[in-house]
Each structure stands twice: as structure tokens, then as C-alpha cells.
Amino acid sequence: MKIDRIELFHISIPFAKPYALSKAYGTLRDAHAVIFKVHTDEGAVGLGEADPMNPFTDETPSSVMVVTKDVIAPRLLGQDPLQVATLERMLDQSVHGNLTARGAVNMALHDIAGKAMGIPVHAMLGGRLHSEIPILWGTSSATPAEDIASIEELMHLGCRTVMLKMGALPVSQEIKRLISVRKYFEDDLSLVVDANQGWEVVEAFTFIEGVRGCPLQMIEQPVKHWDLEGLKRIRQRSPCPLSADESLVTIHDAANLVREKAVDVFSIKVSKNGGLTKGKAIAQVAQAFDLKILMNSMLEFGITQAASLHLGCTLSNLLDMGHAYGSVVRMSDDVTDFGQNISGATVKVPDTAGLGVRLDEKKLKQYTKEHLEIKHE
Ligand SMILES: [Mg+2]
């Protein structure tokens, strides 16, 4: 079998409701992704998805398309897609960075290989330990009353873990938000705070002191991605585990976070981390040092979410709480059928071959802003 054609589709779909993140990212109205179709000469098609979001990642949908056309595709065309490890190493040697583009390719190769062997991708990753996983939901930056109203809706679905997005408002207001939500829901709810790099170290200290005594499951990425020393200082004062998201892109970041004793949890996103092979390697670094994993998500559609689920279900060091498998629900639509795995606040791991996700061609056409086809000459 040989790869003979690669198609790229830059899609854009509005959120169901505008999504307010931190100072760094502002309020988002549409999610963008690049869908990959990797075609073979035997008619098999592998699906991949890149979820770049500048300035979270250093890529954009356009840069994903350009680097794929100019650098990645010329090396993949004519190759055997079943040689996943060989192709991964070849691209490691020839492409610097561009991990969301690389991740989409890695997902598509796993999809083709799983379909060729008639097994789900999780079986290729060692087999599943979890057949279903509770979902963690994120709420936008909001007032305490808005937080409580949106969390009540989620709890009706069965949700028991919520990630409050912080880092956009003054810290004194963020403290009030957390205390109000905690008082209202008491022990029925596990709370995670994600500041998305929005704080200085002293602001994180103020937050920790302000919410002391208020049970909190985890704080994610309070400070800038490069500030491992800051993370370490915050961890030393934090009453709850600290997670790295933006600070954890490559396996070398994972090694540095461990060396610095900077965090307790790695927040893995298969698109951000460059695919399933690299995501699994990062999870194993965490396992070796007794760190836990939050399976987290960018603003993802069903292909990345499926890939993330196939990886997450194989991990023995998943945090004992919800994980981010509800990304398609916060969008007004999706180009895949991934949503069928979600019931209430639980996601069921699919056992069909490959990634187990199907593209809706009509919707793909409807939401495509730019299409590119790269063929083997
Ligand atoms: Mg995060």
C-alpha cells in the first residue's frame, strides 16, 4: 500500500455560545481546524485533524496547509502508510516544530493502519483500560451568577467535573467566582481552574491564599509557558495539584517539567503534542515519575477527539475525574459523527476499526474555507 494523495480542508464552525478564555486568548466565536484525508493507492483513506490556535500554538490553519504542502507531503507521498514508526522518525528528522500538522498526519496513519488490520486504534496503542470516561466541561469566564447557571445545566447532564476558565478578570473577582460556585454546589462538583497563562506568580499566590480552605481539584497553567521556575514556586504553595498545558508541548518539555519538579499533572492534547505516538510517549514519562494525566483538548472536532479518546482509554495514570471529550458539544456543528459516543456526561470508547469516526461529506463541504489537494507526481 502506498500514500498517493493528501487532501486538506480548512474548516471554520461557530461556537454554540461565544467562548471567553483568558487575557491571552480573548473571546472566541469560531473554531478553526484543518481536516486531513490521506489517500492510498488501494482506496483506503485515513483521517486526521490539526487544531492550531495562535498564540496558544505557533501554527495557524494557513501555516498547517503550507508546511504540509511544501515539506511534509513530498516526504509522505509514495510511502507505505503502515510503517507508522518509520514515517514518524523520518518526519522528526525533516520537519521542525509544526506539531499540529504532524499530529494530523500521525492520526491519519493510525486510522489507515487500524482499518487495514481491522482493529481500533486503542488496540494499536496497547489496548484499552477504560471502556467509558466521564467528561470534564469548561465554562467561559463569567460572573458568579452566570457560572452557577451554566454549571447547573451541565449537572443536569450528569457532569461532575467543571473547568472554570480564569485569567481574564482581576484575581479578586476570580476568587469570588470560585468561592460562590463552591458554596452553591458544595461536594457535588469537582472544580478545576485554568488560568491559561493569565497570571503573574504573585497573582497566583493571591488566588491560592484567597481560596484556601475551598476544595479545588487542580490549577492549570497559571503563568506563562516558559516560566517553569514560576510553576515550581506556585506548586510549593498550592493546596491542590498543578497542571502544565501550554508549558507541555514536546517530550523534552515533559523532561524539563519533571527535572524542575514544576507540576503534578500533564495536560495532554493529541493535536498540540503532535499526535498519538508523541502523546503516548509523554504519558509514559509522566507514569515513570508518578505524575497524572488530564486528557485535555484544544478547540477540537471529532477526529482529534476520537484520537484523544483512543489514547486516553489506554492510560493507567489518568486523573480520577472528568476529561475533555465534550469539545464537539460546545460547537454549533461538527463534520464528524463523534458526538454519537457521548451520552449525558460520559463518552464511550468506540471499538470499530481505526479511529472509528466518519466524516459527513456534505458538512465538510459546507464548512470548508479552503481546500488543497497534493498528489504523487
Ligand atoms: Mg488549559
mmCIF file of C-alpha atoms and ligand atoms in Angstrom:
data_model
loop_
_atom_site.group_PDB
_atom_site.id
_atom_site.type_symbol
_atom_site.label_atom_id
_atom_site.label_comp_id
_atom_site.label_asym_id
_atom_site.label_seq_id
_atom_site.Cartn_x
_atom_site.Cartn_y
_atom_site.Cartn_z
ATOM 1 C CA MET A 1 0.000 0.000 0.000
ATOM 2 C CA LYS A 2 1.286 3.485 -0.875
ATOM 3 C CA ILE A 3 0.160 7.011 0.015
ATOM 4 C CA ASP A 4 -0.801 8.608 -3.301
ATOM 5 C CA ARG A 5 -2.779 11.744 -2.433
ATOM 6 C CA ILE A 6 -3.361 14.081 0.519
ATOM 7 C CA GLU A 7 -6.322 16.444 0.800
ATOM 8 C CA LEU A 8 -6.512 19.328 3.280
ATOM 9 C CA PHE A 9 -9.673 21.214 4.256
ATOM 10 C CA HIS A 10 -9.504 24.394 6.358
ATOM 11 C CA ILE A 11 -12.857 24.418 8.154
ATOM 12 C CA SER A 12 -14.448 27.029 10.392
ATOM 13 C CA ILE A 13 -17.533 26.422 12.558
ATOM 14 C CA PRO A 14 -19.058 28.889 15.068
ATOM 15 C CA PHE A 15 -19.289 28.050 18.766
ATOM 16 C CA ALA A 16 -22.759 27.346 20.155
ATOM 17 C CA LYS A 17 -22.032 30.303 22.524
ATOM 18 C CA PRO A 18 -19.028 32.690 22.345
ATOM 19 C CA TYR A 19 -16.169 31.262 24.419
ATOM 20 C CA ALA A 20 -14.373 33.684 26.768
ATOM 21 C CA LEU A 21 -10.909 32.462 27.766
ATOM 22 C CA SER A 22 -8.086 34.430 29.385
ATOM 23 C CA LYS A 23 -6.421 37.808 28.648
ATOM 24 C CA ALA A 24 -4.045 35.977 26.293
ATOM 25 C CA TYR A 25 -6.774 34.481 24.098
ATOM 26 C CA GLY A 26 -9.780 36.810 24.443
ATOM 27 C CA THR A 27 -13.330 35.750 23.450
ATOM 28 C CA LEU A 28 -13.637 33.299 20.561
ATOM 29 C CA ARG A 29 -16.624 32.999 18.208
ATOM 30 C CA ASP A 30 -15.470 30.369 15.690
ATOM 31 C CA ALA A 31 -13.270 27.308 15.893
ATOM 32 C CA HIS A 32 -10.871 26.519 13.045
ATOM 33 C CA ALA A 33 -9.250 23.227 12.096
ATOM 34 C CA VAL A 34 -7.563 21.593 9.139
ATOM 35 C CA ILE A 35 -9.018 18.195 8.238
ATOM 36 C CA PHE A 36 -6.590 15.765 6.571
ATOM 37 C CA LYS A 37 -7.574 12.948 4.220
ATOM 38 C CA VAL A 38 -4.599 10.705 3.478
ATOM 39 C CA HIS A 39 -5.482 8.520 0.445
ATOM 40 C CA THR A 40 -3.751 5.308 -0.580
ATOM 41 C CA ASP A 41 -3.430 3.552 -3.947
ATOM 42 C CA GLU A 42 -5.631 0.758 -2.540
ATOM 43 C CA GLY A 43 -8.508 3.125 -1.798
ATOM 44 C CA ALA A 44 -8.060 3.342 1.986
ATOM 45 C CA VAL A 45 -8.449 6.836 3.495
ATOM 46 C CA GLY A 46 -7.010 7.923 6.848
ATOM 47 C CA LEU A 47 -8.491 10.911 8.680
ATOM 48 C CA GLY A 48 -6.501 13.452 10.656
ATOM 49 C CA GLU A 49 -7.169 16.874 12.176
ATOM 50 C CA ALA A 50 -4.895 19.781 13.081
ATOM 51 C CA ASP A 51 -6.192 22.268 15.672
ATOM 52 C CA PRO A 52 -3.798 25.209 15.570
ATOM 53 C CA MET A 53 -4.710 28.260 17.622
ATOM 54 C CA ASN A 54 -2.243 31.115 17.640
ATOM 55 C CA PRO A 55 -0.989 32.362 20.153
ATOM 56 C CA PHE A 56 -1.647 29.091 22.065
ATOM 57 C CA THR A 57 0.256 27.213 19.364
ATOM 58 C CA ASP A 58 2.750 28.756 16.960
ATOM 59 C CA GLU A 59 0.768 27.476 13.955
ATOM 60 C CA THR A 60 -2.287 28.757 12.079
ATOM 61 C CA PRO A 61 -4.579 26.863 9.657
ATOM 62 C CA SER A 62 -2.735 28.504 6.739
ATOM 63 C CA SER A 63 0.697 27.547 8.086
ATOM 64 C CA VAL A 64 -0.501 23.950 8.579
ATOM 65 C CA MET A 65 -1.532 23.847 4.901
ATOM 66 C CA VAL A 66 1.705 25.403 3.653
ATOM 67 C CA VAL A 67 4.084 23.213 5.690
ATOM 68 C CA THR A 68 2.118 20.126 4.708
ATOM 69 C CA LYS A 69 2.270 21.028 1.012
ATOM 70 C CA ASP A 70 5.913 22.153 0.963
ATOM 71 C CA VAL A 71 7.636 19.869 3.485
ATOM 72 C CA ILE A 72 5.504 17.029 4.862
ATOM 73 C CA ALA A 73 3.549 15.736 1.837
ATOM 74 C CA PRO A 74 6.561 15.416 -0.514
ATOM 75 C CA ARG A 75 8.107 13.048 2.051
ATOM 76 C CA LEU A 76 4.935 11.025 2.626
ATOM 77 C CA LEU A 77 3.757 10.521 -0.956
ATOM 78 C CA GLY A 78 4.787 7.104 -2.285
ATOM 79 C CA GLN A 79 5.483 5.723 1.236
ATOM 80 C CA ASP A 80 3.814 2.744 2.924
ATOM 81 C CA PRO A 81 1.330 4.237 5.461
ATOM 82 C CA LEU A 82 1.528 1.130 7.686
ATOM 83 C CA GLN A 83 5.139 1.990 8.607
ATOM 84 C CA VAL A 84 3.934 4.475 11.231
ATOM 85 C CA ALA A 85 7.124 4.498 13.339
ATOM 86 C CA THR A 86 9.419 4.803 10.293
ATOM 87 C CA LEU A 87 7.410 7.733 8.900
ATOM 88 C CA GLU A 88 7.313 9.389 12.352
ATOM 89 C CA ARG A 89 11.117 9.204 12.583
ATOM 90 C CA MET A 90 11.571 10.444 9.024
ATOM 91 C CA LEU A 91 9.353 13.483 9.706
ATOM 92 C CA ASP A 92 11.126 14.096 13.053
ATOM 93 C CA GLN A 93 14.344 14.416 11.069
ATOM 94 C CA SER A 94 12.944 16.645 8.343
ATOM 95 C CA VAL A 95 10.316 18.933 9.954
ATOM 96 C CA HIS A 96 10.999 21.381 12.775
ATOM 97 C CA GLY A 97 8.021 22.085 15.080
ATOM 98 C CA ASN A 98 4.629 22.274 13.323
ATOM 99 C CA LEU A 99 3.236 19.746 15.767
ATOM 100 C CA THR A 100 -0.457 20.164 14.969
ATOM 101 C CA ALA A 101 0.256 19.416 11.288
ATOM 102 C CA ARG A 102 2.439 16.482 12.368
ATOM 103 C CA GLY A 103 -0.278 15.319 14.745
ATOM 104 C CA ALA A 104 -2.885 15.238 11.964
ATOM 105 C CA VAL A 105 -0.589 13.047 9.846
ATOM 106 C CA ASN A 106 0.081 10.706 12.776
ATOM 107 C CA MET A 107 -3.678 10.358 13.448
ATOM 108 C CA ALA A 108 -4.355 9.592 9.767
ATOM 109 C CA LEU A 109 -1.613 6.920 9.638
ATOM 110 C CA HIS A 110 -3.044 5.250 12.748
ATOM 111 C CA ASP A 111 -6.508 5.403 11.161
ATOM 112 C CA ILE A 112 -5.292 3.692 7.964
ATOM 113 C CA ALA A 113 -3.324 1.042 9.893
ATOM 114 C CA GLY A 114 -6.237 0.285 12.226
ATOM 115 C CA LYS A 115 -8.632 -0.041 9.281
ATOM 116 C CA ALA A 116 -6.138 -2.262 7.404
ATOM 117 C CA MET A 117 -5.758 -4.568 10.414
ATOM 118 C CA GLY A 118 -9.442 -4.393 11.355
ATOM 119 C CA ILE A 119 -8.679 -3.174 14.892
ATOM 120 C CA PRO A 120 -9.453 0.039 16.785
ATOM 121 C CA VAL A 121 -6.587 2.485 17.284
ATOM 122 C CA HIS A 122 -6.610 1.875 21.056
ATOM 123 C CA ALA A 123 -5.626 -1.756 20.347
ATOM 124 C CA MET A 124 -2.591 -0.449 18.415
ATOM 125 C CA LEU A 125 -1.677 1.668 21.468
ATOM 126 C CA GLY A 126 -1.640 -1.300 23.847
ATOM 127 C CA GLY A 127 -5.338 -1.899 24.461
ATOM 128 C CA ARG A 128 -7.974 -0.085 26.441
ATOM 129 C CA LEU A 129 -8.118 0.043 30.231
ATOM 130 C CA HIS A 130 -11.301 2.165 30.275
ATOM 131 C CA SER A 131 -14.400 1.495 28.168
ATOM 132 C CA GLU A 132 -16.005 4.807 29.073
ATOM 133 C CA ILE A 133 -14.690 8.044 30.566
ATOM 134 C CA PRO A 134 -16.540 10.848 32.376
ATOM 135 C CA ILE A 135 -16.430 14.211 30.619
ATOM 136 C CA LEU A 136 -14.997 17.409 32.068
ATOM 137 C CA TRP A 137 -16.646 20.582 30.757
ATOM 138 C CA GLY A 138 -15.130 24.025 30.556
ATOM 139 C CA THR A 139 -17.090 27.178 31.301
ATOM 140 C CA SER A 140 -16.279 30.626 29.918
ATOM 141 C CA SER A 141 -15.013 33.492 32.028
ATOM 142 C CA ALA A 142 -18.179 34.865 33.669
ATOM 143 C CA THR A 143 -19.849 36.358 36.737
ATOM 144 C CA PRO A 144 -20.611 34.000 39.686
ATOM 145 C CA ALA A 145 -24.329 34.007 38.766
ATOM 146 C CA GLU A 146 -23.545 33.103 35.131
ATOM 147 C CA ASP A 147 -21.143 30.372 36.309
ATOM 148 C CA ILE A 148 -23.804 28.852 38.552
ATOM 149 C CA ALA A 149 -26.460 28.930 35.804
ATOM 150 C CA SER A 150 -24.219 27.248 33.219
ATOM 151 C CA ILE A 151 -22.907 24.659 35.702
ATOM 152 C CA GLU A 152 -26.473 23.768 36.719
ATOM 153 C CA GLU A 153 -27.231 22.963 33.070
ATOM 154 C CA LEU A 154 -24.131 20.743 32.914
ATOM 155 C CA MET A 155 -25.036 18.977 36.152
ATOM 156 C CA HIS A 156 -28.429 18.091 34.702
ATOM 157 C CA LEU A 157 -26.491 16.180 32.032
ATOM 158 C CA GLY A 158 -24.674 14.279 34.789
ATOM 159 C CA CYS A 159 -21.464 16.322 34.761
ATOM 160 C CA ARG A 160 -19.402 16.207 37.984
ATOM 161 C CA THR A 161 -16.172 17.963 36.928
ATOM 162 C CA VAL A 162 -16.046 21.530 35.641
ATOM 163 C CA MET A 163 -13.078 23.582 34.472
ATOM 164 C CA LEU A 164 -13.507 27.288 35.228
ATOM 165 C CA LYS A 165 -11.625 29.421 32.721
ATOM 166 C CA MET A 166 -9.842 32.242 34.564
ATOM 167 C CA GLY A 167 -7.141 34.775 33.905
ATOM 168 C CA ALA A 168 -9.305 37.387 32.143
ATOM 169 C CA LEU A 169 -10.728 39.167 35.240
ATOM 170 C CA PRO A 170 -8.925 40.738 38.229
ATOM 171 C CA VAL A 171 -7.815 37.983 40.658
ATOM 172 C CA SER A 172 -10.116 39.320 43.415
ATOM 173 C CA GLN A 173 -13.110 38.610 41.141
ATOM 174 C CA GLU A 174 -11.804 35.157 40.220
ATOM 175 C CA ILE A 175 -11.561 34.310 43.941
ATOM 176 C CA LYS A 176 -15.210 35.391 44.398
ATOM 177 C CA ARG A 177 -16.263 33.237 41.411
ATOM 178 C CA LEU A 178 -14.652 30.109 42.810
ATOM 179 C CA ILE A 179 -15.950 30.599 46.365
ATOM 180 C CA SER A 180 -19.519 31.306 45.129
ATOM 181 C CA VAL A 181 -19.582 28.223 42.884
ATOM 182 C CA ARG A 182 -18.107 26.036 45.609
ATOM 183 C CA LYS A 183 -20.612 27.286 48.214
ATOM 184 C CA TYR A 184 -23.538 26.715 45.861
ATOM 185 C CA PHE A 185 -22.656 23.181 44.703
ATOM 186 C CA GLU A 186 -20.676 22.012 47.777
ATOM 187 C CA ASP A 187 -19.257 18.486 47.357
ATOM 188 C CA ASP A 188 -21.434 17.565 44.341
ATOM 189 C CA LEU A 189 -18.896 19.087 41.989
ATOM 190 C CA SER A 190 -15.127 18.756 41.360
ATOM 191 C CA LEU A 191 -13.615 22.063 40.282
ATOM 192 C CA VAL A 192 -10.581 22.708 38.130
ATOM 193 C CA VAL A 193 -9.244 26.210 37.452
ATOM 194 C CA ASP A 194 -7.428 27.006 34.202
ATOM 195 C CA ALA A 195 -5.800 30.440 34.079
ATOM 196 C CA ASN A 196 -4.412 29.906 30.537
ATOM 197 C CA GLN A 197 -1.130 31.761 31.369
ATOM 198 C CA GLY A 198 -3.178 34.761 32.553
ATOM 199 C CA TRP A 199 -1.457 35.412 35.888
ATOM 200 C CA GLU A 200 1.844 36.636 37.259
ATOM 201 C CA VAL A 201 3.339 34.455 40.015
ATOM 202 C CA VAL A 202 2.206 36.929 42.724
ATOM 203 C CA GLU A 203 -1.350 36.869 41.341
ATOM 204 C CA ALA A 204 -1.337 33.074 41.544
ATOM 205 C CA PHE A 205 -0.192 33.363 45.174
ATOM 206 C CA THR A 206 -3.043 35.804 45.877
ATOM 207 C CA PHE A 207 -5.516 33.379 44.287
ATOM 208 C CA ILE A 208 -4.209 30.409 46.302
ATOM 209 C CA GLU A 209 -4.433 32.359 49.575
ATOM 210 C CA GLY A 210 -7.883 33.706 48.674
ATOM 211 C CA VAL A 211 -9.387 30.263 48.054
ATOM 212 C CA ARG A 212 -7.565 28.368 50.800
ATOM 213 C CA GLY A 213 -9.994 26.016 52.548
ATOM 214 C CA CYS A 214 -12.136 25.810 49.407
ATOM 215 C CA PRO A 215 -11.624 22.327 47.892
ATOM 216 C CA LEU A 216 -10.126 22.525 44.428
ATOM 217 C CA GLN A 217 -9.128 19.564 42.247
ATOM 218 C CA MET A 218 -6.412 21.243 40.205
ATOM 219 C CA ILE A 219 -4.957 24.528 38.922
ATOM 220 C CA GLU A 220 -3.801 24.551 35.296
ATOM 221 C CA GLN A 221 -1.166 26.756 33.700
ATOM 222 C CA PRO A 222 -1.375 29.831 35.965
ATOM 223 C CA VAL A 223 1.688 31.542 34.402
ATOM 224 C CA LYS A 224 3.446 31.910 31.055
ATOM 225 C CA HIS A 225 4.501 28.714 29.283
ATOM 226 C CA TRP A 226 8.220 29.399 29.624
ATOM 227 C CA ASP A 227 8.118 30.105 33.387
ATOM 228 C CA LEU A 228 8.958 26.692 34.885
ATOM 229 C CA GLU A 229 10.536 28.375 37.913
ATOM 230 C CA GLY A 230 7.234 30.230 38.472
ATOM 231 C CA LEU A 231 5.266 26.978 38.186
ATOM 232 C CA LYS A 232 7.580 25.350 40.719
ATOM 233 C CA ARG A 233 7.149 28.212 43.210
ATOM 234 C CA ILE A 234 3.370 28.092 42.803
ATOM 235 C CA ARG A 235 3.339 24.313 43.205
ATOM 236 C CA GLN A 236 5.186 24.634 46.525
ATOM 237 C CA ARG A 237 2.367 26.799 47.917
ATOM 238 C CA SER A 238 -0.592 25.199 46.149
ATOM 239 C CA PRO A 239 -3.056 23.157 48.211
ATOM 240 C CA CYS A 240 -4.004 21.153 45.091
ATOM 241 C CA PRO A 241 -2.175 19.552 42.143
ATOM 242 C CA LEU A 242 -0.761 21.882 39.494
ATOM 243 C CA SER A 243 -1.015 21.067 35.777
ATOM 244 C CA ALA A 244 1.068 22.105 32.765
ATOM 245 C CA ASP A 245 -0.762 22.705 29.495
ATOM 246 C CA GLU A 246 0.901 25.422 27.372
ATOM 247 C CA SER A 247 4.261 24.519 29.047
ATOM 248 C CA LEU A 248 3.942 20.926 27.791
ATOM 249 C CA VAL A 249 4.331 20.683 24.032
ATOM 250 C CA THR A 250 7.211 18.257 23.373
ATOM 251 C CA ILE A 251 8.631 15.254 25.202
ATOM 252 C CA HIS A 252 11.618 17.485 26.071
ATOM 253 C CA ASP A 253 9.210 19.896 27.795
ATOM 254 C CA ALA A 254 7.936 16.878 29.748
ATOM 255 C CA ALA A 255 11.507 16.023 30.792
ATOM 256 C CA ASN A 256 12.212 19.623 31.858
ATOM 257 C CA LEU A 257 8.963 19.855 33.861
ATOM 258 C CA VAL A 258 9.927 16.643 35.683
ATOM 259 C CA ARG A 259 13.516 17.829 36.319
ATOM 260 C CA GLU A 260 12.256 21.133 37.737
ATOM 261 C CA LYS A 261 9.583 19.351 39.828
ATOM 262 C CA ALA A 262 7.320 22.056 38.392
ATOM 263 C CA VAL A 263 3.944 20.255 38.220
ATOM 264 C CA ASP A 264 1.930 17.228 39.363
ATOM 265 C CA VAL A 265 -0.168 16.720 36.212
ATOM 266 C CA PHE A 266 0.471 16.746 32.470
ATOM 267 C CA SER A 267 -2.349 18.113 30.332
ATOM 268 C CA ILE A 268 -2.122 16.144 27.090
ATOM 269 C CA LYS A 269 -3.789 17.237 23.857
ATOM 270 C CA VAL A 270 -3.040 14.993 20.899
ATOM 271 C CA SER A 271 -3.090 17.856 18.397
ATOM 272 C CA LYS A 272 -0.913 20.199 20.498
ATOM 273 C CA ASN A 273 1.507 17.351 21.333
ATOM 274 C CA GLY A 274 1.948 16.177 17.730
ATOM 275 C CA GLY A 275 -0.218 13.053 17.585
ATOM 276 C CA LEU A 276 -0.742 9.700 19.223
ATOM 277 C CA THR A 277 2.854 8.425 19.161
ATOM 278 C CA LYS A 278 4.177 11.555 20.867
ATOM 279 C CA GLY A 279 1.177 11.839 23.225
ATOM 280 C CA LYS A 280 1.674 8.268 24.414
ATOM 281 C CA ALA A 281 5.413 8.863 24.973
ATOM 282 C CA ILE A 282 4.648 11.953 27.098
ATOM 283 C CA ALA A 283 2.096 9.973 29.142
ATOM 284 C CA GLN A 284 4.758 7.336 29.808
ATOM 285 C CA VAL A 285 7.233 9.969 31.034
ATOM 286 C CA ALA A 286 4.512 11.065 33.463
ATOM 287 C CA GLN A 287 3.903 7.484 34.558
ATOM 288 C CA ALA A 288 7.605 6.942 35.308
ATOM 289 C CA PHE A 289 7.586 9.913 37.704
ATOM 290 C CA ASP A 290 4.171 9.229 39.226
ATOM 291 C CA LEU A 291 2.516 12.219 37.558
ATOM 292 C CA LYS A 292 -1.124 12.052 36.489
ATOM 293 C CA ILE A 293 -2.650 12.819 33.084
ATOM 294 C CA LEU A 294 -5.531 15.089 32.206
ATOM 295 C CA MET A 295 -6.713 14.267 28.674
ATOM 296 C CA ASN A 296 -7.443 17.799 27.573
ATOM 297 C CA SER A 297 -8.499 19.352 24.282
ATOM 298 C CA MET A 298 -7.908 22.312 22.027
ATOM 299 C CA LEU A 299 -10.988 23.628 20.201
ATOM 300 C CA GLU A 300 -11.387 20.274 18.504
ATOM 301 C CA PHE A 301 -13.737 18.498 16.179
ATOM 302 C CA GLY A 302 -14.489 14.784 16.112
ATOM 303 C CA ILE A 303 -11.313 13.392 14.544
ATOM 304 C CA THR A 304 -8.937 14.781 17.158
ATOM 305 C CA GLN A 305 -11.448 13.990 19.896
ATOM 306 C CA ALA A 306 -11.594 10.354 18.710
ATOM 307 C CA ALA A 307 -7.792 10.125 18.571
ATOM 308 C CA SER A 308 -7.598 11.603 22.066
ATOM 309 C CA LEU A 309 -10.135 9.072 23.349
ATOM 310 C CA HIS A 310 -8.221 6.135 21.837
ATOM 311 C CA LEU A 311 -5.095 7.316 23.660
ATOM 312 C CA GLY A 312 -6.782 8.277 26.943
ATOM 313 C CA CYS A 313 -8.511 4.923 27.343
ATOM 314 C CA THR A 314 -5.128 3.107 27.324
ATOM 315 C CA LEU A 315 -3.578 5.149 30.172
ATOM 316 C CA SER A 316 -3.244 3.806 33.707
ATOM 317 C CA ASN A 317 -2.352 7.225 35.142
ATOM 318 C CA LEU A 318 -5.477 9.157 34.103
ATOM 319 C CA LEU A 319 -6.683 11.553 36.794
ATOM 320 C CA ASP A 320 -9.691 10.200 38.630
ATOM 321 C CA MET A 321 -12.140 12.837 37.325
ATOM 322 C CA GLY A 322 -13.631 14.007 34.035
ATOM 323 C CA HIS A 323 -11.575 14.505 30.851
ATOM 324 C CA ALA A 324 -12.085 16.892 27.932
ATOM 325 C CA TYR A 325 -14.148 14.867 25.480
ATOM 326 C CA GLY A 326 -17.017 17.339 25.080
ATOM 327 C CA SER A 327 -15.379 19.693 22.585
ATOM 328 C CA VAL A 328 -17.842 18.975 19.744
ATOM 329 C CA VAL A 329 -20.778 19.759 22.021
ATOM 330 C CA ARG A 330 -19.675 23.367 22.543
ATOM 331 C CA MET A 331 -19.621 23.931 18.749
ATOM 332 C CA SER A 332 -22.754 24.711 16.755
ATOM 333 C CA ASP A 333 -21.939 21.716 14.498
ATOM 334 C CA ASP A 334 -19.296 19.081 13.681
ATOM 335 C CA VAL A 335 -18.127 17.498 10.423
ATOM 336 C CA THR A 336 -17.996 14.014 12.030
ATOM 337 C CA ASP A 337 -20.233 11.589 13.927
ATOM 338 C CA PHE A 338 -18.037 11.585 17.082
ATOM 339 C CA GLY A 339 -20.945 13.001 19.116
ATOM 340 C CA GLN A 340 -22.706 9.636 18.937
ATOM 341 C CA ASN A 341 -20.195 8.319 21.526
ATOM 342 C CA ILE A 342 -21.362 10.924 24.049
ATOM 343 C CA SER A 343 -24.271 10.180 26.317
ATOM 344 C CA GLY A 344 -25.019 12.690 29.089
ATOM 345 C CA ALA A 345 -21.624 13.424 30.640
ATOM 346 C CA THR A 346 -19.915 10.178 29.628
ATOM 347 C CA VAL A 347 -18.074 9.193 26.468
ATOM 348 C CA LYS A 348 -17.955 5.580 25.324
ATOM 349 C CA VAL A 349 -14.800 4.315 23.618
ATOM 350 C CA PRO A 350 -15.578 3.094 20.065
ATOM 351 C CA ASP A 351 -14.424 -0.408 19.101
ATOM 352 C CA THR A 352 -14.756 -0.037 15.330
ATOM 353 C CA ALA A 353 -11.617 -0.248 13.191
ATOM 354 C CA GLY A 354 -9.246 2.720 13.015
ATOM 355 C CA LEU A 355 -10.287 5.927 14.760
ATOM 356 C CA GLY A 356 -13.930 4.831 14.450
ATOM 357 C CA VAL A 357 -15.098 8.236 13.252
ATOM 358 C CA ARG A 358 -16.867 9.087 9.988
ATOM 359 C CA LEU A 359 -16.759 12.356 8.041
ATOM 360 C CA ASP A 360 -20.016 13.931 6.885
ATOM 361 C CA GLU A 361 -19.002 14.985 3.347
ATOM 362 C CA LYS A 362 -21.887 17.440 2.986
ATOM 363 C CA LYS A 363 -20.944 19.273 6.158
ATOM 364 C CA LEU A 364 -17.261 19.170 5.251
ATOM 365 C CA LYS A 365 -18.110 20.968 2.008
ATOM 366 C CA GLN A 366 -20.398 23.430 3.805
ATOM 367 C CA TYR A 367 -17.749 24.498 6.371
ATOM 368 C CA THR A 368 -14.632 24.403 4.151
ATOM 369 C CA LYS A 369 -12.973 27.805 3.587
ATOM 370 C CA GLU A 370 -10.025 26.440 1.636
ATOM 371 C CA HIS A 371 -9.276 23.078 0.017
ATOM 372 C CA LEU A 372 -5.913 21.793 -1.154
ATOM 373 C CA GLU A 373 -5.069 18.552 -2.928
ATOM 374 C CA ILE A 374 -1.482 17.276 -3.122
ATOM 375 C CA LYS A 375 -0.806 14.334 -5.450
ATOM 376 C CA HIS A 376 2.059 11.983 -6.104
ATOM 377 C CA GLU A 377 3.632 13.045 -9.423
HETATM 378 MG MG MG B 1 -5.538 24.609 29.534
#
